[in-house]
N, CA, C and O atoms as a Tinker XYZ file with bonds, in Angstrom:
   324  protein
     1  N      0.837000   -1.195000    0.000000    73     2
     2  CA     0.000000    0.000000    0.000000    64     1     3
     3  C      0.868000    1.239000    0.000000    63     2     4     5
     4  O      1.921000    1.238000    0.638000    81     3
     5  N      0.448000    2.361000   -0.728000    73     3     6
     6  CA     0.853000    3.328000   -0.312000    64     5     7
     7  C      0.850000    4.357000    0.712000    63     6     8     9
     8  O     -0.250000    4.831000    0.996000    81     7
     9  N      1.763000    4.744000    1.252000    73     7    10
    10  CA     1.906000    5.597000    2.693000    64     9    11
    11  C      0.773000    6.941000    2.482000    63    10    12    13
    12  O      0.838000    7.632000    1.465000    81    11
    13  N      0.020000    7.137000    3.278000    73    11    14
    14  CA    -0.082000    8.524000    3.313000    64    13    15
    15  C      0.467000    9.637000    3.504000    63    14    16    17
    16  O      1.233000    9.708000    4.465000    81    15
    17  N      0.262000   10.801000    2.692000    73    15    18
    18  CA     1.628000   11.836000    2.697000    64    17    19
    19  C      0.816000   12.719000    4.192000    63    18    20    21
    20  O     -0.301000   12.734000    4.708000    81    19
    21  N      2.163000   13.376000    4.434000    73    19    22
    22  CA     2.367000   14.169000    5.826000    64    21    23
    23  C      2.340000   15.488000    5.041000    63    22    24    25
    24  O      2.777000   15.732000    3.917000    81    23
    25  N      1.494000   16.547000    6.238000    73    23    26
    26  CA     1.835000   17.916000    5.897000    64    25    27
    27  C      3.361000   18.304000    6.124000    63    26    28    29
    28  O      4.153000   18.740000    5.289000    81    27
    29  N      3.580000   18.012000    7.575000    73    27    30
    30  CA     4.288000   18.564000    8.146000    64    29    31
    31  C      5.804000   18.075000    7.432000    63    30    32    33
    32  O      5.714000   17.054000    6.750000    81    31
    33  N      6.856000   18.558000    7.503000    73    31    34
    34  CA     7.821000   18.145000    6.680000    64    33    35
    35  C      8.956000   17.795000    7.300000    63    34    36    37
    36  O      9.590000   16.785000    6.994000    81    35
    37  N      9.373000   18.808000    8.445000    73    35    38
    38  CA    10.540000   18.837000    9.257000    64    37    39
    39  C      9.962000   18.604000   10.724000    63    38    40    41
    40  O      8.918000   19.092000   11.158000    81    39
    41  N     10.933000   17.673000   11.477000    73    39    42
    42  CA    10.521000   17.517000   12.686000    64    41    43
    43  C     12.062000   17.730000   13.406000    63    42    44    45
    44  O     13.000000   17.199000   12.812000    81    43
    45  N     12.418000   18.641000   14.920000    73    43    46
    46  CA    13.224000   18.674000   15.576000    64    45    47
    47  C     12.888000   17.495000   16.912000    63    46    48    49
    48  O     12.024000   17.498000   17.788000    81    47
    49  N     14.018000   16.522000   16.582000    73    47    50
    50  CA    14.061000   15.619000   17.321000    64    49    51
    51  C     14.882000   15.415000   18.120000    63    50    52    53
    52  O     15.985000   15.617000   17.614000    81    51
    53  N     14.990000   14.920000   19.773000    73    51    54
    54  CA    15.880000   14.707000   20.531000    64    53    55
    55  C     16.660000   13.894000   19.775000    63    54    56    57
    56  O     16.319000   13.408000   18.697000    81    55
    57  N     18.170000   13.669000   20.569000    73    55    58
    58  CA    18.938000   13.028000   20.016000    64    57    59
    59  C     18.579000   11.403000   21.027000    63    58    60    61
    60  O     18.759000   10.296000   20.519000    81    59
    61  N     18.211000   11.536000   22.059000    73    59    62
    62  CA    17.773000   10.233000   22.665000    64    61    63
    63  C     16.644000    9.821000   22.854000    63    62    64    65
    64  O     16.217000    9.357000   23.911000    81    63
    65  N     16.075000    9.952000   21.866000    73    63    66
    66  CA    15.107000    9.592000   21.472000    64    65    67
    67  C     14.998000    8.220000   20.319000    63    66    68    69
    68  O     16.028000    8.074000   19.660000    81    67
    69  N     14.144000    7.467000   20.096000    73    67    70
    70  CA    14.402000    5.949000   19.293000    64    69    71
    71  C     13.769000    6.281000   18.219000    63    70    72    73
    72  O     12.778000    7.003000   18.116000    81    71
    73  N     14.380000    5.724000   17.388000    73    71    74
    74  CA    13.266000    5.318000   16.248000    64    73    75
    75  C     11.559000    5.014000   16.232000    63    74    76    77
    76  O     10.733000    5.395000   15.402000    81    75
    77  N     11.377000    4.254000   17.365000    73    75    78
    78  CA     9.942000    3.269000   17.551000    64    77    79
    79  C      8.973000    4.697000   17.901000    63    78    80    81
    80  O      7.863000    4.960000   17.438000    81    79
    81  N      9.747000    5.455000   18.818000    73    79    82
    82  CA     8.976000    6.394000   19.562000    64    81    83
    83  C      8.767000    7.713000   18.005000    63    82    84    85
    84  O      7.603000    8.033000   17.764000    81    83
    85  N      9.827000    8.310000   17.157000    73    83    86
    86  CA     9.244000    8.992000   16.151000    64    85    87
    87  C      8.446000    8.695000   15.299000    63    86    88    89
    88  O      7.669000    9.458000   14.725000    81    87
    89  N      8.648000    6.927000   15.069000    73    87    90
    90  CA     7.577000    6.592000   13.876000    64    89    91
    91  C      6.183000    6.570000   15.176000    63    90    92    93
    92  O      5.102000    6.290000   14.659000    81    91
    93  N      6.139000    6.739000   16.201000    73    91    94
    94  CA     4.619000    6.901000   16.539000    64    93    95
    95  C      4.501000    8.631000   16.518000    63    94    96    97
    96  O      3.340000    9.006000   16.678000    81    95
    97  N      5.246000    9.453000   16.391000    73    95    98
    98  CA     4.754000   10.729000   16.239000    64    97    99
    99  C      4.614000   10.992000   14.697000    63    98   100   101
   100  O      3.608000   11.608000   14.344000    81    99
   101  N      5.473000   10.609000   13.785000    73    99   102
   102  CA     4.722000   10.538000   12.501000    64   101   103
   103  C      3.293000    9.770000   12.117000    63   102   104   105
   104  O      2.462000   10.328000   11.401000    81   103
   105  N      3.110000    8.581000   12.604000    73   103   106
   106  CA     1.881000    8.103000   12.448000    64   105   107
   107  C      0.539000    9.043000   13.312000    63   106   108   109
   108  O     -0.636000    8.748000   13.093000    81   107
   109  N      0.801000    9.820000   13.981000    73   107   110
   110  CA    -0.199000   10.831000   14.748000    64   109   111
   111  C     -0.182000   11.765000   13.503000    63   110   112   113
   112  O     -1.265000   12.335000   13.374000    81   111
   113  N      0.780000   12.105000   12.499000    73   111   114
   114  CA    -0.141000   13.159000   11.323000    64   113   115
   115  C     -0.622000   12.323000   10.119000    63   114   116   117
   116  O     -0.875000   12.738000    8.988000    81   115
   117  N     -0.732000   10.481000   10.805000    73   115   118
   118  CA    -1.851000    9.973000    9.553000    64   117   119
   119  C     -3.108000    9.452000    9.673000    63   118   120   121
   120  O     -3.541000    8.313000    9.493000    81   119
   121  N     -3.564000   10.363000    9.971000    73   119   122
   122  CA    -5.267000   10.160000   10.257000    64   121   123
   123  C     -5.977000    8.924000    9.489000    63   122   124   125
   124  O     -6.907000    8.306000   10.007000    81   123
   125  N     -5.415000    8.593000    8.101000    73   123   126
   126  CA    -5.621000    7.714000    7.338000    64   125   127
   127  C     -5.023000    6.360000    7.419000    63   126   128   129
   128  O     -5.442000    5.400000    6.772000    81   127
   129  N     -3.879000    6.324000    8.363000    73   127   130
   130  CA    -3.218000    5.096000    8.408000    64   129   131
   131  C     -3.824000    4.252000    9.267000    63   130   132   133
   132  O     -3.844000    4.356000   10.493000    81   131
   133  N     -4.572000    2.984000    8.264000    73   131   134
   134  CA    -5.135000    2.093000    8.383000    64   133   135
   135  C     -4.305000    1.282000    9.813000    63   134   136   137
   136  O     -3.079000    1.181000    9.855000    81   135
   137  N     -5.416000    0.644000   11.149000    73   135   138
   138  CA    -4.716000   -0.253000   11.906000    64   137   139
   139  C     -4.271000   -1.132000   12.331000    63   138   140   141
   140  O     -3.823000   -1.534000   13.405000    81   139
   141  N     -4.569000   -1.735000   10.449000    73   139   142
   142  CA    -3.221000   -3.073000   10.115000    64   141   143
   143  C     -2.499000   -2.712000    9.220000    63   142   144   145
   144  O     -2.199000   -3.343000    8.207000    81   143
   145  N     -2.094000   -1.424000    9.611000    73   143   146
   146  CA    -0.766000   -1.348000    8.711000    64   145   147
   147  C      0.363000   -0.901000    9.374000    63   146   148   149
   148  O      0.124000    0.019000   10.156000    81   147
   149  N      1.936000   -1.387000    9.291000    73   147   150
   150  CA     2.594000   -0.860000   10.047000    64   149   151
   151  C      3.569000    0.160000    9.296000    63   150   152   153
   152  O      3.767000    0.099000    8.083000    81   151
   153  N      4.080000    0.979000   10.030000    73   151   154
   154  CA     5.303000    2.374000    9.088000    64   153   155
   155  C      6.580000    1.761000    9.220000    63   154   156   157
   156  O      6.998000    1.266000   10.267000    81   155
   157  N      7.318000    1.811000    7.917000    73   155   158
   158  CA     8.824000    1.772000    8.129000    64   157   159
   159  C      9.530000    2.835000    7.449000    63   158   160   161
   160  O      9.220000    3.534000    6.485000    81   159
   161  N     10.430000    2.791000    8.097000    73   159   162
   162  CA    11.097000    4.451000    7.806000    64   161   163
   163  C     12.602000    4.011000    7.456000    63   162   164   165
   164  O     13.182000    3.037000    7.936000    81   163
   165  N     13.113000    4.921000    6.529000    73   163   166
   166  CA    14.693000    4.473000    6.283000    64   165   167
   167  C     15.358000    5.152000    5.760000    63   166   168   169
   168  O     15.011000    5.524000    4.639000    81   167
   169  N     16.679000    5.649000    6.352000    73   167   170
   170  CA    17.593000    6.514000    5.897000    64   169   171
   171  C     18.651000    6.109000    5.048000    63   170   172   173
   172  O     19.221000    5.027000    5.192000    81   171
   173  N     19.016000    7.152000    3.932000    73   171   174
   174  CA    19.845000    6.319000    2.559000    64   173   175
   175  C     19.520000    4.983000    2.319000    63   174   176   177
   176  O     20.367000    4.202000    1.885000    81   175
   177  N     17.971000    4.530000    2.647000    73   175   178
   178  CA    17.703000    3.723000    1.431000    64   177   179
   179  C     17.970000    2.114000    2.371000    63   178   180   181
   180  O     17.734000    0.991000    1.925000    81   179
   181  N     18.603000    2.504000    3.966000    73   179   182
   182  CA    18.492000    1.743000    4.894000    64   181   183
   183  C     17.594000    1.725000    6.174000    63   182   184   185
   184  O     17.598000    2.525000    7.109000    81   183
   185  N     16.796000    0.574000    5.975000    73   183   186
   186  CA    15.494000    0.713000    6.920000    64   185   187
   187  C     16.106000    0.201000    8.290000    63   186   188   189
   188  O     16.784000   -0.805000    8.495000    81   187
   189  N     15.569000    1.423000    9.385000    73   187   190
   190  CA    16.380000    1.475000   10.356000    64   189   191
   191  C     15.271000    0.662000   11.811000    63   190   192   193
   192  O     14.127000    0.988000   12.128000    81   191
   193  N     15.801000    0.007000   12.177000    73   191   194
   194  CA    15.203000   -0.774000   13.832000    64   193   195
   195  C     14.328000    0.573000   14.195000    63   194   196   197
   196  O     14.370000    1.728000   13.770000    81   195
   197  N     13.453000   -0.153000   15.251000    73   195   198
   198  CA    12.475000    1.130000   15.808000    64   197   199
   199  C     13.615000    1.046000   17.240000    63   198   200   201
   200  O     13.744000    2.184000   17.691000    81   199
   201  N     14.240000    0.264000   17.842000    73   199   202
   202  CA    15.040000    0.555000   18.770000    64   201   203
   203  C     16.490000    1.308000   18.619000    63   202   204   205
   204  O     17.295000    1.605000   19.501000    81   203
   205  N     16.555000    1.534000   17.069000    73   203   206
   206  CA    18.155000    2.275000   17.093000    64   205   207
   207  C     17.607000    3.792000   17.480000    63   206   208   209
   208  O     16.420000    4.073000   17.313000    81   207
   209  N     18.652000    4.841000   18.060000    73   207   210
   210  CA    18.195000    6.219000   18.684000    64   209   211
   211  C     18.856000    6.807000   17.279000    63   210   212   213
   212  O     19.775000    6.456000   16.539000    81   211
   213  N     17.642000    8.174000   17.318000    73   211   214
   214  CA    18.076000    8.875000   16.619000    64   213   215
   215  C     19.877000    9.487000   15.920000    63   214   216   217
   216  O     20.402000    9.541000   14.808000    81   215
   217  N     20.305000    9.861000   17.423000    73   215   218
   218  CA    21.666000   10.004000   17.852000    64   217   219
   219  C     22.531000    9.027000   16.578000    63   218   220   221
   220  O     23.261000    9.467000   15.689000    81   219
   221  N     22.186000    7.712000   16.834000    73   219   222
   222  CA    22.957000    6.772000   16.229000    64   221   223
   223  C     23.092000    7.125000   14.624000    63   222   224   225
   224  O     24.144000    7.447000   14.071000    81   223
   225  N     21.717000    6.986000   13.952000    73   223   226
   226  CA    20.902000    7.175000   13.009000    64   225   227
   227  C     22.007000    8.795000   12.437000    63   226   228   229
   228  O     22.817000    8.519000   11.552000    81   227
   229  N     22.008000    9.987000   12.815000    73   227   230
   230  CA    22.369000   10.959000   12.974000    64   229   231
   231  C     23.925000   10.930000   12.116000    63   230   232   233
   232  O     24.365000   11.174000   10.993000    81   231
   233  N     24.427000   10.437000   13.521000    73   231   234
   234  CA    25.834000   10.511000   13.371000    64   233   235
   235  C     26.236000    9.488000   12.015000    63   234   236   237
   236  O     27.249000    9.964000   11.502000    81   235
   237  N     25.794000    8.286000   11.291000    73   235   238
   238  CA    26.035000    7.597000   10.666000    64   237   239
   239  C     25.321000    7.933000    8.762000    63   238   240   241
   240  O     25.610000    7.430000    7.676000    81   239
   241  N     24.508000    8.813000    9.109000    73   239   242
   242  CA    23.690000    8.941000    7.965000    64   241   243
   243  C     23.082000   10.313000    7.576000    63   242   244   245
   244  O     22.391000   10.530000    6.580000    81   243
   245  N     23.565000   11.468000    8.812000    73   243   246
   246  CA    23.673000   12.671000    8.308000    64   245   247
   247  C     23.693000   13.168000    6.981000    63   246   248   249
   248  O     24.430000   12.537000    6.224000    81   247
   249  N     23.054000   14.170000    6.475000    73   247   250
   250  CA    23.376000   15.122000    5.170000    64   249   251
   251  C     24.402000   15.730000    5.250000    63   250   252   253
   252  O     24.911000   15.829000    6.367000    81   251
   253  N     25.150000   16.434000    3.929000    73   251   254
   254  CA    25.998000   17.369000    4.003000    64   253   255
   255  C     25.679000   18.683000    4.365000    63   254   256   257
   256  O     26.472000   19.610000    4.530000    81   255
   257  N     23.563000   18.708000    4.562000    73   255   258
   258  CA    23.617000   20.211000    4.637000    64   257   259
   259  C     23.653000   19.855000    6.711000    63   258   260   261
   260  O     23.550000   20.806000    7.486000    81   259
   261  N     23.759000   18.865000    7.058000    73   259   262
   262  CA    23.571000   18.783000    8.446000    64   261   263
   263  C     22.077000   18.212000    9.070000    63   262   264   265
   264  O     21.869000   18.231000   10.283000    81   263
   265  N     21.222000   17.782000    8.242000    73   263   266
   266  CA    19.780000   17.208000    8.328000    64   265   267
   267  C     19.631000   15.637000    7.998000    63   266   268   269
   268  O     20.019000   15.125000    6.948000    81   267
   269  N     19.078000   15.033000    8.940000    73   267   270
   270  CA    19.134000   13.634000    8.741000    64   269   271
   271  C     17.472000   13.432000    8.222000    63   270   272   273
   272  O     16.499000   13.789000    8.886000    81   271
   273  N     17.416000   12.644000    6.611000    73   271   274
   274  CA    16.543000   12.486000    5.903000    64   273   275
   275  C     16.017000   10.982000    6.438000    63   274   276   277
   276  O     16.649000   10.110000    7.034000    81   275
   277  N     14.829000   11.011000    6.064000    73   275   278
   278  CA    14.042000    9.679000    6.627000    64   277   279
   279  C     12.779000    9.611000    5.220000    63   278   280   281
   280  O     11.972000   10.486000    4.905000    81   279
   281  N     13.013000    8.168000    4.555000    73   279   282
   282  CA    11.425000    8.106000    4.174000    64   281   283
   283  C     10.724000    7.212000    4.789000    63   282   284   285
   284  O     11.256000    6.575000    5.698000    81   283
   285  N      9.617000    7.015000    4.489000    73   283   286
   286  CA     8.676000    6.087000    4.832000    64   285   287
   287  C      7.454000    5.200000    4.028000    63   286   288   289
   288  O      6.769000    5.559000    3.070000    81   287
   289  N      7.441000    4.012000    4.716000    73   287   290
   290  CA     6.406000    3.502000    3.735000    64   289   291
   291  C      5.456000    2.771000    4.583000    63   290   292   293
   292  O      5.678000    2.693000    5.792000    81   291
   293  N      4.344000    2.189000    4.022000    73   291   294
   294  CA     3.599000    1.174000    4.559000    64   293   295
   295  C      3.581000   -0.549000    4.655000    63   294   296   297
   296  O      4.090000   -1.372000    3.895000    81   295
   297  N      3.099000   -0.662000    5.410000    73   295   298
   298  CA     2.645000   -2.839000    4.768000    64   297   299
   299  C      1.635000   -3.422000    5.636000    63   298   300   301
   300  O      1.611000   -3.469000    6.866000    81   299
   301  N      0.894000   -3.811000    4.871000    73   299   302
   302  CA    -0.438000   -4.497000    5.504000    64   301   303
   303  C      0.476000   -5.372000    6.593000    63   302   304   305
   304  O      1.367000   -6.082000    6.125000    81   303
   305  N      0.242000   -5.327000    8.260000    73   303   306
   306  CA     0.619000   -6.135000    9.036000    64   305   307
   307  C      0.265000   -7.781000    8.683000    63   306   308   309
   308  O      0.854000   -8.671000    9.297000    81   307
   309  N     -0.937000   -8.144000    7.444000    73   307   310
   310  CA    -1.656000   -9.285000    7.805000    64   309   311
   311  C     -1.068000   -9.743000    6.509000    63   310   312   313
   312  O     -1.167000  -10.970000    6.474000    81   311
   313  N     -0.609000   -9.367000    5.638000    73   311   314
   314  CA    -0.648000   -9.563000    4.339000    64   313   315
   315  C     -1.302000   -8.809000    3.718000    63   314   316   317
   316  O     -1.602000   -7.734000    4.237000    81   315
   317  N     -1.879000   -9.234000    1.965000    73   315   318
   318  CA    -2.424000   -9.262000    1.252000    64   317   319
   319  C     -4.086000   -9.253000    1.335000    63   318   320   321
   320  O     -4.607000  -10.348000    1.126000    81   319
   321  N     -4.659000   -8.533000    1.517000    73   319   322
   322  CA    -6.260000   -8.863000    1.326000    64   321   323
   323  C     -7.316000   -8.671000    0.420000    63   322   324
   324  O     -8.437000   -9.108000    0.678000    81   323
């Protein structure tokens, strides 16, 4: 399935803060995200644990302008229906 898009674009995030805990503040701007579906998120194209911390994430996968990029997608938790 496809993700629903977010208004919001930029989020300032603690640095000790986890993965598990931002993908539940991104899923709070998807009113539409169905509740068998789960979010995965991934930086350069590497989908990152909901237990790795931002911090980690940060330091390893930073931009050159200094902003750490994240996308995201969906998947039916059940499968196919």
């Amino acid at each position: 399935s496809k993700a629903p898009e977010i208004e919001k674009k930029k989020f300032l995030v603690p640095k000790d803060v986890t993965v598990g805990a931002f993908q539940n503040e991104i899923k709070k701007h998807m009113p539409t995200l169905n509740s068998k579906e789960t979010l995965f998120m991934a930086t350069n194209g590497n989908v990152v644990k909901p237990s790795a911390l931002m911090l980690e994430l940060f330091e390893k996968h930073k931009d050159d302008d200094g902003l750490l990029y994240f996308t995201y997608d969906t998947e039916n938790v059940f499968g196919t229906l």
